[in-house]
CSV table of C-alpha atoms in Angstrom, one decimal:
chain,number,residue,atom,x,y,z
A,21,MET,CA,136.9,-136.8,38.1
A,22,LEU,CA,133.4,-135.1,38.0
A,23,ILE,CA,133.4,-134.1,41.5
A,24,ALA,CA,136.9,-132.7,41.4
A,25,ALA,CA,136.0,-130.7,38.3
A,26,GLY,CA,132.6,-129.4,40.3
A,27,ALA,CA,134.8,-128.5,43.0
A,28,GLU,CA,137.4,-126.4,40.7
A,29,LEU,CA,134.5,-124.6,39.0
A,30,GLU,CA,132.9,-123.5,42.2
A,31,GLN,CA,136.2,-122.2,43.3
A,32,LEU,CA,136.4,-120.4,39.9
A,33,ARG,CA,133.0,-118.9,40.4
A,34,MET,CA,133.8,-117.7,43.9
A,35,GLN,CA,137.1,-116.0,42.6
A,36,VAL,CA,135.1,-114.2,39.9
A,37,ALA,CA,132.5,-113.0,42.3
A,38,ARG,CA,135.2,-111.7,44.6
A,39,LEU,CA,136.9,-109.9,41.9
A,40,ARG,CA,133.7,-108.4,40.7
A,41,ARG,CA,132.8,-107.0,44.1
A,42,MET,CA,136.5,-105.4,44.5
A,43,ALA,CA,136.4,-103.8,40.9
A,44,PHE,CA,132.8,-102.2,41.3
A,45,GLY,CA,133.0,-98.8,42.2
A,46,ARG,CA,136.9,-98.7,42.5
A,47,SER,CA,137.9,-97.9,39.0
A,48,SER,CA,140.1,-100.7,38.9
A,49,GLU,CA,141.0,-101.7,35.3
A,50,LYS,CA,143.5,-104.3,36.5
A,51,LEU,CA,140.8,-106.0,38.7
A,52,THR,CA,138.2,-105.9,36.1
A,53,HIS,CA,140.6,-107.4,33.4
A,54,GLN,CA,141.5,-110.1,36.1
A,55,ALA,CA,137.9,-111.0,36.3
A,56,ASP,CA,137.2,-110.8,32.6
A,57,GLN,CA,140.2,-113.4,31.9
A,58,LEU,CA,139.0,-115.6,34.8
A,59,GLU,CA,135.6,-115.4,33.4
A,60,LEU,CA,136.7,-116.8,29.9
A,61,GLY,CA,138.5,-119.4,31.8
A,62,LEU,CA,135.2,-120.4,33.8
A,63,GLU,CA,133.3,-120.2,30.2
A,64,GLU,CA,135.7,-122.9,29.0
A,65,ARG,CA,135.7,-125.1,32.2
A,66,GLU,CA,131.9,-124.9,32.1
A,67,ALA,CA,131.8,-126.1,28.6
A,68,GLU,CA,134.1,-128.8,29.4
A,69,ALA,CA,132.3,-129.9,32.3
A,70,ALA,CA,129.0,-129.9,30.4
A,71,THR,CA,130.6,-132.4,27.9
A,72,ALA,CA,132.1,-134.6,30.5
A,73,ALA,CA,128.6,-134.7,32.0
A,74,MET,CA,126.9,-136.0,29.1
A,75,PRO,CA,126.0,-139.7,29.2
A,76,VAL,CA,127.7,-142.0,27.2
A,77,VAL,CA,125.5,-145.0,27.7
A,78,THR,CA,122.2,-145.4,26.3
A,79,ARG,CA,119.3,-145.4,28.7
A,80,THR,CA,117.8,-148.7,29.4
A,81,ARG,CA,114.6,-147.6,30.8
A,82,GLU,CA,112.4,-144.5,31.1
A,83,THR,CA,113.2,-141.8,33.7
A,84,ALA,CA,111.1,-138.9,34.5
A,85,ARG,CA,112.0,-135.7,32.4
A,86,PRO,CA,113.2,-132.8,34.2
A,87,TYR,CA,110.9,-129.8,34.2
A,88,ARG,CA,111.8,-127.1,31.5
A,89,GLN,CA,110.8,-123.6,31.3
A,90,PRO,CA,108.6,-123.1,28.4
A,91,LEU,CA,109.8,-120.6,25.9
A,92,PRO,CA,108.4,-117.2,26.0
A,93,ASP,CA,105.0,-116.8,24.7
A,94,HIS,CA,105.4,-113.4,23.0
A,95,LEU,CA,108.4,-114.7,20.6
A,96,PRO,CA,107.1,-115.0,17.1
A,97,ARG,CA,106.9,-118.9,15.8
A,98,THR,CA,108.2,-120.2,12.6
A,99,GLU,CA,106.5,-123.6,12.1
A,100,VAL,CA,108.7,-126.2,10.2
A,101,VAL,CA,106.5,-129.5,9.3
A,102,HIS,CA,108.4,-132.7,8.8
A,103,GLU,CA,106.1,-134.9,6.9
A,104,ALA,CA,106.2,-138.6,7.2
A,105,PRO,CA,105.7,-141.0,4.2
A,106,CYS,CA,102.0,-141.3,3.3
A,107,VAL,CA,102.4,-144.8,2.4
A,108,CYS,CA,102.7,-147.5,5.1
A,109,PRO,CA,106.4,-148.8,4.9
A,110,ASP,CA,105.2,-152.4,5.8
A,111,CYS,CA,102.0,-153.2,3.9
A,112,GLY,CA,101.7,-150.1,1.5
A,113,GLY,CA,98.5,-149.0,2.8
A,114,ALA,CA,97.2,-145.4,3.0
A,115,MET,CA,98.3,-143.5,6.3
A,116,ARG,CA,96.0,-141.4,8.4
A,117,ARG,CA,96.7,-138.3,10.7
A,118,MET,CA,96.4,-139.3,14.2
A,119,GLY,CA,97.8,-136.4,16.3
A,120,GLU,CA,101.2,-134.6,16.3
A,121,ASP,CA,104.4,-134.0,18.7
A,122,VAL,CA,105.7,-130.2,18.8
A,123,THR,CA,109.1,-129.9,19.9
A,124,GLU,CA,110.2,-126.0,20.3
A,125,GLN,CA,113.6,-124.9,19.7
A,126,LEU,CA,114.8,-121.4,20.7
A,127,ASP,CA,117.0,-119.9,17.7
A,128,TYR,CA,118.6,-116.2,17.1
A,129,VAL,CA,118.1,-114.4,13.8
A,130,PRO,CA,121.0,-111.7,13.7
A,131,ALA,CA,119.7,-108.0,13.4
A,132,SER,CA,119.6,-106.9,9.9
A,133,PHE,CA,119.4,-103.5,8.1
A,134,ARG,CA,116.6,-102.5,5.6
A,135,VAL,CA,115.8,-99.7,3.5
A,136,VAL,CA,112.4,-98.0,3.8
A,137,ARG,CA,111.2,-96.3,0.6
A,138,HIS,CA,108.7,-93.5,1.2
A,139,VAL,CA,107.0,-93.2,-2.1
A,140,ARG,CA,104.6,-90.3,-2.6
A,141,PRO,CA,102.6,-90.4,-5.9
A,142,ARG,CA,102.1,-86.9,-7.5
A,143,LEU,CA,98.5,-86.7,-8.6
A,144,SER,CA,97.1,-84.2,-11.3
A,145,CYS,CA,93.6,-83.2,-11.4
A,146,ARG,CA,92.2,-83.9,-14.9
A,147,SER,CA,89.8,-81.0,-14.7
A,148,CYS,CA,91.9,-78.2,-13.5
A,149,GLU,CA,95.3,-79.5,-13.3
A,150,ARG,CA,95.8,-79.2,-9.8
A,151,ILE,CA,98.6,-81.3,-8.4
A,152,VAL,CA,98.3,-82.9,-5.1
A,153,GLN,CA,101.1,-85.2,-3.1
A,154,ALA,CA,101.1,-86.6,0.5
A,155,PRO,CA,103.5,-84.7,2.6
A,156,LEU,CA,106.6,-86.5,3.5
A,157,PRO,CA,106.2,-87.8,7.4
A,158,SER,CA,108.5,-86.2,9.8
A,159,MET,CA,111.9,-87.9,10.0
A,160,PRO,CA,113.8,-88.0,13.4
A,161,ILE,CA,116.8,-86.3,11.7
A,162,GLU,CA,115.8,-83.6,9.4
A,163,ARG,CA,117.3,-84.4,5.7
A,164,GLY,CA,119.0,-87.4,7.6
A,165,ARG,CA,118.9,-90.9,6.5
A,166,PRO,CA,118.6,-93.0,9.7
A,167,GLY,CA,115.1,-94.3,10.8
A,168,ALA,CA,113.9,-94.3,14.2
A,169,GLY,CA,114.7,-98.1,14.7
A,170,LEU,CA,118.2,-97.7,13.6
A,171,LEU,CA,118.7,-94.6,16.1
A,172,ALA,CA,117.2,-96.4,18.9
A,173,HIS,CA,119.5,-99.5,18.2
A,174,VAL,CA,122.7,-97.1,18.2
A,175,LEU,CA,121.6,-95.4,21.6
A,176,VAL,CA,120.8,-98.6,23.3
A,177,SER,CA,123.8,-100.4,22.1
A,178,LYS,CA,126.1,-97.5,23.5
A,179,TYR,CA,124.2,-96.6,26.8
A,180,ALA,CA,122.6,-99.9,27.6
A,181,ASN,CA,125.0,-102.7,26.1
A,182,HIS,CA,128.1,-100.6,26.7
A,183,LEU,CA,129.1,-100.9,23.1
A,184,PRO,CA,131.3,-98.0,22.0
A,185,LEU,CA,130.6,-96.3,18.5
A,186,TYR,CA,133.8,-97.3,17.0
A,187,ARG,CA,132.9,-100.9,17.8
A,188,GLN,CA,129.2,-100.5,16.4
A,189,SER,CA,130.8,-99.0,13.2
A,190,GLY,CA,132.8,-102.2,12.7
A,191,ILE,CA,129.7,-104.6,13.4
A,192,TYR,CA,127.8,-102.6,10.8
A,193,ALA,CA,130.6,-102.8,8.4
A,194,ARG,CA,130.9,-106.7,8.4
A,195,GLN,CA,127.1,-106.3,7.7
A,196,GLY,CA,128.0,-104.4,4.6
A,197,VAL,CA,126.7,-100.9,5.7
A,198,ASP,CA,129.6,-98.3,5.9
A,199,LEU,CA,128.7,-96.0,8.8
A,200,ALA,CA,131.6,-94.0,10.2
A,201,ARG,CA,132.1,-93.5,13.8
A,202,SER,CA,131.7,-89.5,13.4
A,203,THR,CA,128.2,-90.4,11.5
A,204,LEU,CA,127.0,-92.3,14.4
A,205,ALA,CA,128.3,-89.6,16.9
A,206,ASP,CA,126.4,-87.0,15.0
A,207,TRP,CA,123.3,-89.2,15.2
A,208,VAL,CA,123.6,-89.7,18.9
A,209,GLY,CA,123.8,-85.7,19.4
A,210,ARG,CA,120.9,-85.3,17.2
A,211,SER,CA,118.9,-87.9,18.9
A,212,ALA,CA,119.6,-86.2,22.2
A,213,ALA,CA,118.5,-82.9,21.1
A,214,LEU,CA,115.3,-84.5,19.8
A,215,LEU,CA,114.5,-86.3,22.9
A,216,GLY,CA,115.4,-83.3,24.9
A,217,PRO,CA,111.6,-82.3,25.8
A,218,LEU,CA,111.0,-85.8,27.2
A,219,VAL,CA,114.2,-85.5,29.6
A,220,ASP,CA,112.7,-82.2,30.8
A,221,ALA,CA,109.4,-84.1,31.6
A,222,LEU,CA,111.3,-86.9,33.1
A,223,GLU,CA,112.9,-84.5,35.5
A,224,ARG,CA,109.6,-82.7,36.4
A,225,HIS,CA,108.4,-86.2,37.4
A,226,VAL,CA,111.4,-87.2,39.5
A,227,MET,CA,111.7,-83.9,41.3
A,228,GLY,CA,108.3,-84.0,42.1
A,229,GLY,CA,108.4,-86.9,44.4
A,230,ALA,CA,108.6,-86.5,48.1
A,231,THR,CA,111.5,-88.8,48.7
A,232,LEU,CA,114.6,-89.2,46.6
A,233,HIS,CA,118.0,-91.3,46.5
A,234,ALA,CA,120.9,-89.8,45.2
A,235,ASP,CA,124.5,-90.8,44.5
A,236,ASP,CA,127.4,-89.8,42.0
A,237,THR,CA,130.3,-91.8,40.3
A,238,PRO,CA,133.4,-90.4,38.3
A,239,VAL,CA,133.6,-90.9,34.6
A,240,PRO,CA,136.5,-90.3,32.4
A,241,VAL,CA,136.3,-87.3,30.1
A,242,LEU,CA,138.5,-86.6,27.2
A,243,ALA,CA,140.4,-83.3,28.0
A,244,PRO,CA,140.3,-81.0,24.9
A,245,GLY,CA,144.0,-80.6,23.3
A,246,ALA,CA,145.5,-82.6,26.0
A,247,GLY,CA,145.4,-86.2,24.7
A,248,ARG,CA,144.4,-87.6,28.1
A,249,THR,CA,141.5,-87.8,30.3
A,250,ARG,CA,140.1,-86.1,33.1
A,251,THR,CA,137.5,-87.0,35.8
A,252,GLY,CA,133.9,-85.9,35.3
A,253,ARG,CA,130.9,-87.0,37.5
A,254,LEU,CA,127.7,-88.3,36.9
A,255,TRP,CA,125.1,-87.7,39.5
A,256,THR,CA,122.0,-89.9,39.7
A,257,TYR,CA,118.8,-89.0,41.4
A,258,VAL,CA,116.0,-91.9,41.7
A,259,ARG,CA,112.4,-91.8,42.4
A,260,ASP,CA,111.0,-95.2,43.6
A,261,GLU,CA,108.2,-95.5,45.7
A,262,ARG,CA,107.5,-99.2,45.1
A,263,GLY,CA,108.9,-100.4,48.3
A,264,ALA,CA,106.4,-98.4,50.2
A,265,GLY,CA,103.3,-99.4,48.0
A,266,GLY,CA,103.4,-96.2,46.1
A,267,GLU,CA,101.9,-96.3,42.7
A,268,ALA,CA,103.9,-93.3,41.0
A,269,PRO,CA,106.3,-95.0,38.2
A,270,PRO,CA,109.6,-95.3,39.3
A,271,ALA,CA,112.4,-93.1,37.4
A,272,VAL,CA,115.8,-92.1,37.4
A,273,LEU,CA,117.3,-88.7,36.3
A,274,PHE,CA,121.1,-88.3,35.6
A,275,HIS,CA,123.1,-84.9,35.6
A,276,TYR,CA,126.7,-84.6,34.3
A,277,ALA,CA,129.0,-82.3,36.0
A,278,PRO,CA,132.7,-81.6,35.3
A,279,ASP,CA,133.6,-82.0,39.0
A,280,ARG,CA,132.1,-82.5,42.4
A,281,LYS,CA,131.7,-79.3,43.9
A,282,GLY,CA,128.8,-78.9,46.3
A,283,GLU,CA,127.1,-76.6,44.1
A,284,ARG,CA,126.3,-79.4,41.4
A,285,PRO,CA,123.8,-81.2,43.4
A,286,ALA,CA,122.4,-77.9,44.8
A,287,GLY,CA,121.5,-76.9,41.3
A,288,HIS,CA,120.2,-80.4,40.6
A,289,LEU,CA,118.0,-80.3,43.4
A,290,ALA,CA,116.8,-76.7,43.4
A,291,ARG,CA,113.3,-77.8,42.9
A,292,PHE,CA,113.2,-80.7,45.2
A,293,ARG,CA,111.4,-80.5,48.7
A,294,GLY,CA,111.4,-83.7,50.7
A,295,ASP,CA,113.6,-86.4,52.1
A,296,LEU,CA,116.9,-87.3,50.5
A,297,HIS,CA,118.6,-90.7,50.8
A,298,ALA,CA,122.3,-90.2,50.4
A,299,ASP,CA,125.7,-91.2,51.6
A,300,GLY,CA,127.9,-89.0,53.9
A,301,TYR,CA,129.1,-86.8,51.0
A,302,ALA,CA,129.7,-83.3,52.3
A,303,GLY,CA,128.5,-81.6,49.4
A,304,PHE,CA,124.9,-82.6,50.4
A,305,ASP,CA,125.3,-81.0,54.0
A,306,ARG,CA,124.4,-77.7,52.8
A,307,LEU,CA,121.1,-78.6,51.4
A,308,TYR,CA,119.7,-80.2,54.6
A,309,GLY,CA,117.4,-77.9,56.5
A,310,ASP,CA,113.9,-76.9,56.3
A,311,ARG,CA,113.5,-77.9,52.6
A,312,ILE,CA,115.3,-81.1,52.5
A,313,ALA,CA,116.0,-83.8,55.4
A,314,GLU,CA,118.5,-86.2,55.4
A,315,VAL,CA,118.1,-89.8,55.4
A,316,ALA,CA,121.4,-91.6,55.8
A,317,CYS,CA,122.3,-95.1,54.5
A,318,TRP,CA,122.5,-98.4,56.5
A,319,ALA,CA,124.3,-100.1,53.6
A,320,HIS,CA,127.3,-97.6,53.8
A,321,VAL,CA,127.5,-98.4,57.7
A,322,ARG,CA,127.4,-102.0,57.1
A,323,ARG,CA,129.9,-101.9,54.4
A,324,LYS,CA,132.4,-100.4,57.0
A,325,PHE,CA,132.0,-103.2,59.4
A,326,PHE,CA,132.0,-106.0,56.6
A,327,ASP,CA,135.5,-104.6,55.3
A,328,VAL,CA,137.0,-104.9,58.9
A,329,HIS,CA,135.5,-108.3,59.3
A,330,ALA,CA,136.8,-109.4,55.7
A,331,ALA,CA,140.1,-108.2,56.6
A,332,THR,CA,140.7,-109.1,60.1
A,333,GLY,CA,138.0,-111.7,61.1
A,334,SER,CA,137.2,-109.3,63.9
A,335,PRO,CA,134.4,-110.9,66.5
A,336,THR,CA,133.6,-107.2,67.3
A,337,ALA,CA,132.9,-106.4,63.8
A,338,ARG,CA,130.8,-109.4,63.4
A,339,GLU,CA,128.7,-108.3,66.3
A,340,ALA,CA,127.9,-105.0,64.5
A,341,LEU,CA,127.0,-107.0,61.6
A,342,ASP,CA,124.5,-109.1,63.4
A,343,HIS,CA,122.8,-105.9,64.8
A,344,ILE,CA,122.3,-104.4,61.3
A,345,ALA,CA,121.1,-108.0,60.0
A,346,GLY,CA,118.3,-107.7,62.3
A,347,LEU,CA,117.3,-104.4,61.0
A,348,TYR,CA,117.3,-105.9,57.5
A,349,ALA,CA,115.1,-108.7,58.6
A,350,VAL,CA,112.6,-106.2,59.4
A,351,GLU,CA,112.7,-104.6,56.0
A,352,ARG,CA,112.3,-107.9,54.2
A,353,ASP,CA,108.9,-108.3,55.8
A,354,VAL,CA,107.6,-104.8,55.1
A,355,ARG,CA,108.8,-104.1,51.6
A,356,GLY,CA,105.9,-103.4,49.4
A,357,ARG,CA,103.4,-102.6,52.4
A,358,LEU,CA,101.8,-99.2,52.9
A,359,PRO,CA,103.8,-96.5,54.7
A,360,ASP,CA,101.6,-96.8,57.9
A,361,GLU,CA,102.0,-100.5,58.3
A,362,ARG,CA,105.7,-100.0,57.6
A,363,ARG,CA,105.9,-97.3,60.2
A,364,HIS,CA,104.1,-99.5,62.9
A,365,ALA,CA,106.2,-102.7,62.2
A,366,ARG,CA,109.6,-100.8,62.3
A,367,GLN,CA,108.6,-99.0,65.5
A,368,ALA,CA,107.6,-102.3,67.1
A,369,ARG,CA,110.5,-104.3,65.7
A,370,ALA,CA,113.5,-102.1,64.6
A,371,GLY,CA,112.8,-99.5,67.3
A,372,PRO,CA,114.1,-101.9,70.0
A,373,LEU,CA,117.0,-103.2,67.8
A,374,LEU,CA,118.3,-99.6,67.0
A,375,ASP,CA,118.2,-98.7,70.6
A,376,ALA,CA,120.4,-102.0,71.5
A,377,PHE,CA,122.7,-101.2,68.7
A,378,ARG,CA,123.2,-97.7,69.8
A,379,GLN,CA,124.0,-98.8,73.3
A,380,TRP,CA,126.5,-101.1,71.9
A,381,LEU,CA,128.0,-98.6,69.7
A,382,ASP,CA,128.5,-96.1,72.9
A,383,ALA,CA,129.7,-99.0,75.0
A,384,THR,CA,132.4,-100.5,72.6
A,385,GLY,CA,133.8,-97.1,70.9
A,386,PRO,CA,135.8,-96.1,73.9
A,387,LYS,CA,137.2,-99.5,74.3
A,388,LEU,CA,139.1,-99.2,70.8
A,389,SER,CA,142.0,-97.3,69.3
A,390,ARG,CA,140.7,-94.1,67.8
A,391,ARG,CA,143.0,-95.1,65.0
A,392,SER,CA,141.4,-98.3,64.2
A,393,ASP,CA,139.3,-99.0,61.2
A,394,LEU,CA,136.6,-100.3,63.6
A,395,ALA,CA,136.6,-97.2,65.6
A,396,VAL,CA,136.3,-95.1,62.3
A,397,ALA,CA,133.1,-97.4,61.6
A,398,ILE,CA,131.7,-96.8,64.9
A,399,ARG,CA,132.1,-93.1,64.8
A,400,TYR,CA,130.6,-93.0,61.1
A,401,ALA,CA,127.6,-94.7,62.5
A,402,LEU,CA,127.2,-92.5,65.8
A,403,ALA,CA,127.9,-89.1,63.5
A,404,ARG,CA,124.8,-90.0,61.3
A,405,TRP,CA,122.6,-91.5,63.9
A,406,GLN,CA,119.7,-89.1,63.6
A,407,ALA,CA,119.8,-89.5,59.9
A,408,LEU,CA,120.2,-93.3,60.1
A,409,THR,CA,117.1,-93.9,62.2
A,410,ARG,CA,114.9,-91.4,60.5
A,411,TYR,CA,113.5,-94.3,58.3
A,412,ALA,CA,111.9,-95.9,61.4
A,413,ASP,CA,109.3,-93.3,62.0
A,414,ASP,CA,108.4,-92.6,58.3
A,415,GLY,CA,107.1,-95.4,56.5
A,416,ARG,CA,107.7,-93.9,52.9
A,417,LEU,CA,111.6,-94.0,53.7
A,418,GLU,CA,113.9,-96.7,52.8
A,419,ILE,CA,116.7,-98.2,55.0
A,420,ASP,CA,119.4,-97.6,52.5
A,421,ASN,CA,120.3,-95.7,49.5
A,422,ASN,CA,120.6,-98.9,47.4
A,423,ALA,CA,118.2,-97.7,44.7
A,424,ALA,CA,120.8,-95.1,43.7
A,425,GLU,CA,123.5,-97.3,43.8
A,426,ARG,CA,121.6,-99.8,41.6
A,427,SER,CA,121.2,-97.0,39.0
A,428,LEU,CA,125.0,-96.6,38.7
A,429,ARG,CA,126.0,-100.1,38.1
A,430,GLY,CA,125.7,-99.7,34.3
A,431,ILE,CA,128.1,-97.0,34.2
A,432,ALA,CA,130.6,-99.0,36.2
A,433,VAL,CA,130.4,-101.7,33.8
A,434,GLY,CA,130.4,-99.6,30.7
A,435,ARG,CA,132.8,-97.1,32.0
A,436,LYS,CA,134.9,-97.2,28.4
A,437,ASN,CA,132.2,-95.6,26.9
A,438,TRP,CA,132.7,-92.3,28.7
A,439,LEU,CA,135.4,-90.7,26.8
A,440,PHE,CA,133.6,-87.5,25.4
A,441,ALA,CA,135.3,-85.7,22.7
A,442,GLY,CA,136.4,-82.2,23.1
A,443,SER,CA,134.0,-80.9,25.8
A,444,ASP,CA,131.7,-81.8,28.3
A,445,GLN,CA,128.6,-81.5,26.2
A,446,GLY,CA,129.1,-85.2,25.3
A,447,GLY,CA,128.8,-85.8,29.2
A,448,HIS,CA,125.4,-83.9,29.3
A,449,ARG,CA,124.1,-85.8,26.3
A,450,ALA,CA,125.1,-89.0,27.8
A,451,ALA,CA,123.4,-88.2,30.9
A,452,SER,CA,119.9,-87.5,29.0
A,453,ILE,CA,120.2,-90.8,26.9
A,454,TYR,CA,121.0,-92.7,29.9
A,455,SER,CA,118.0,-91.3,32.1
A,456,LEU,CA,115.7,-92.3,29.6
A,457,VAL,CA,117.2,-96.0,28.9
A,458,GLU,CA,117.5,-96.7,32.7
A,459,THR,CA,114.0,-95.3,33.6
A,460,ALA,CA,112.7,-97.7,30.7
A,461,ARG,CA,114.4,-100.5,32.5
A,462,LEU,CA,113.0,-99.6,36.0
A,463,ASN,CA,109.6,-99.8,34.5
A,464,GLY,CA,110.2,-103.2,32.8
A,465,VAL,CA,110.1,-101.8,29.3
A,466,ASP,CA,112.5,-102.6,26.4
A,467,PRO,CA,114.5,-99.5,26.0
A,468,GLU,CA,115.3,-100.1,22.3
A,469,ALA,CA,111.4,-100.9,21.3
A,470,TRP,CA,110.3,-97.8,23.4
A,471,LEU,CA,113.0,-95.4,21.9
A,472,ALA,CA,112.2,-96.4,18.5
A,473,ASP,CA,108.4,-95.8,18.9
A,474,THR,CA,109.2,-92.6,20.9
A,475,ILE,CA,111.8,-91.2,18.2
A,476,ARG,CA,109.2,-92.1,15.4
A,477,ARG,CA,106.4,-89.7,17.3
A,478,ILE,CA,108.1,-87.2,19.1
A,479,ALA,CA,108.3,-84.7,16.3
A,480,ASP,CA,104.6,-84.7,15.7
A,481,HIS,CA,103.5,-85.0,19.3
A,482,PRO,CA,102.0,-82.0,21.0
A,483,ALA,CA,104.7,-80.4,23.3
A,484,ARG,CA,102.3,-79.7,26.2
A,485,ARG,CA,101.5,-83.3,26.3
A,486,VAL,CA,105.0,-84.8,26.0
A,487,ALA,CA,104.8,-86.8,29.3
A,488,GLU,CA,102.5,-88.9,27.4
A,489,LEU,CA,105.6,-90.5,25.5
A,490,LEU,CA,107.4,-91.4,28.8
A,491,PRO,CA,108.2,-95.2,29.4
A,492,TRP,CA,105.5,-96.0,31.8
A,493,ASN,CA,103.1,-94.9,29.3
A,494,TYR,CA,104.2,-97.0,26.3
A,495,ARG,CA,102.1,-99.9,25.1
A,496,PRO,CA,103.9,-102.2,22.6
A,497,VAL,CA,101.9,-102.7,19.2
């Protein structure tokens, strides 16, 4: 019975994974809903399986205890001492301490509100009657009531945890604090304005790199007066040089645009000079030349052959996938090494693989119907061959554009958040906050703790040194 239940669980897990892959990037609410429902069923089955697997017979002999990961050291500890009787239950003699056993349990304390009272005593000089009083510290929102911690929590809940403001309002109401959705929306707007100089500093850092990853994704925008949504775009630009042993902090910059016209990325990248990892979007073509070099994405090439193989089981598509797998095997070995080492390894190992794959593409393409999906995949690769192979001669470059695609996953998950009231301004605000939250994540920094600290300090921080507040400079107290 347990074996059958395990097989059923594995099948459910595979179905969930398949639906998640299908739903990602395709705006399919139906597929996402199916995956969500299946996920709920999976949770119930896993709970049942865990119960069924519990032993019903008391152990008669000691067995080796399985290794358990220790609980994180940084978490605060609350100690509860369970005192044993001080008198021996057998003879009534006094007991002495001979050691202790400690068992740690992970618990959760729900987030709670608090009121911070800023008390400023007024002092009067007994000699001259001069009155002095400490100045009120800078508030995140002038004459506003929210503290930095609350603002950070609202921002991270919306843009990192995908919790819309109306849901946050309901959660706070259950805790006895009435915060209307419109109030929270006002705080989001004011916070975005307060953090604007930091976003500008982040943009200077991102655009100052020699290599970038770029991509975009659709987002629904509430059309003013129409009562329906239209489609805007969020563009992402990622600077991440860690794969080539770079020491520059990774960062991501989002820009919102109401459409996908080529002038949008042209404006975003006006100050950039270097190599651009991107997909085959035609709007980027106008940028390539002396200032910006195209670096095409092998993941896109692989995806086209993978789709053909998944749909038809084509052995020819399987051959293409095997060629590409060889290229990625080289990348696994060179990740994190310095650019010169990567270039030498790629030229020695990936160079022959690229030559062999090119010969295969040239020989296989003419044998296929031009209308077949496999022929389309081959033409896609051949049309971008120079941009696809540029990485092999430059150790700073990556084989694909996955860094940009990863930065968009949170938006794909939380797409229902992106209903911007009335105008595109909400889109620009969201892009700003999302840039800060995702950059904190890239640097292994807790976005909420960092934002709370930054919102608390930014009003009094020298404007010319605002870059000191970027996530990679944050040190938790």
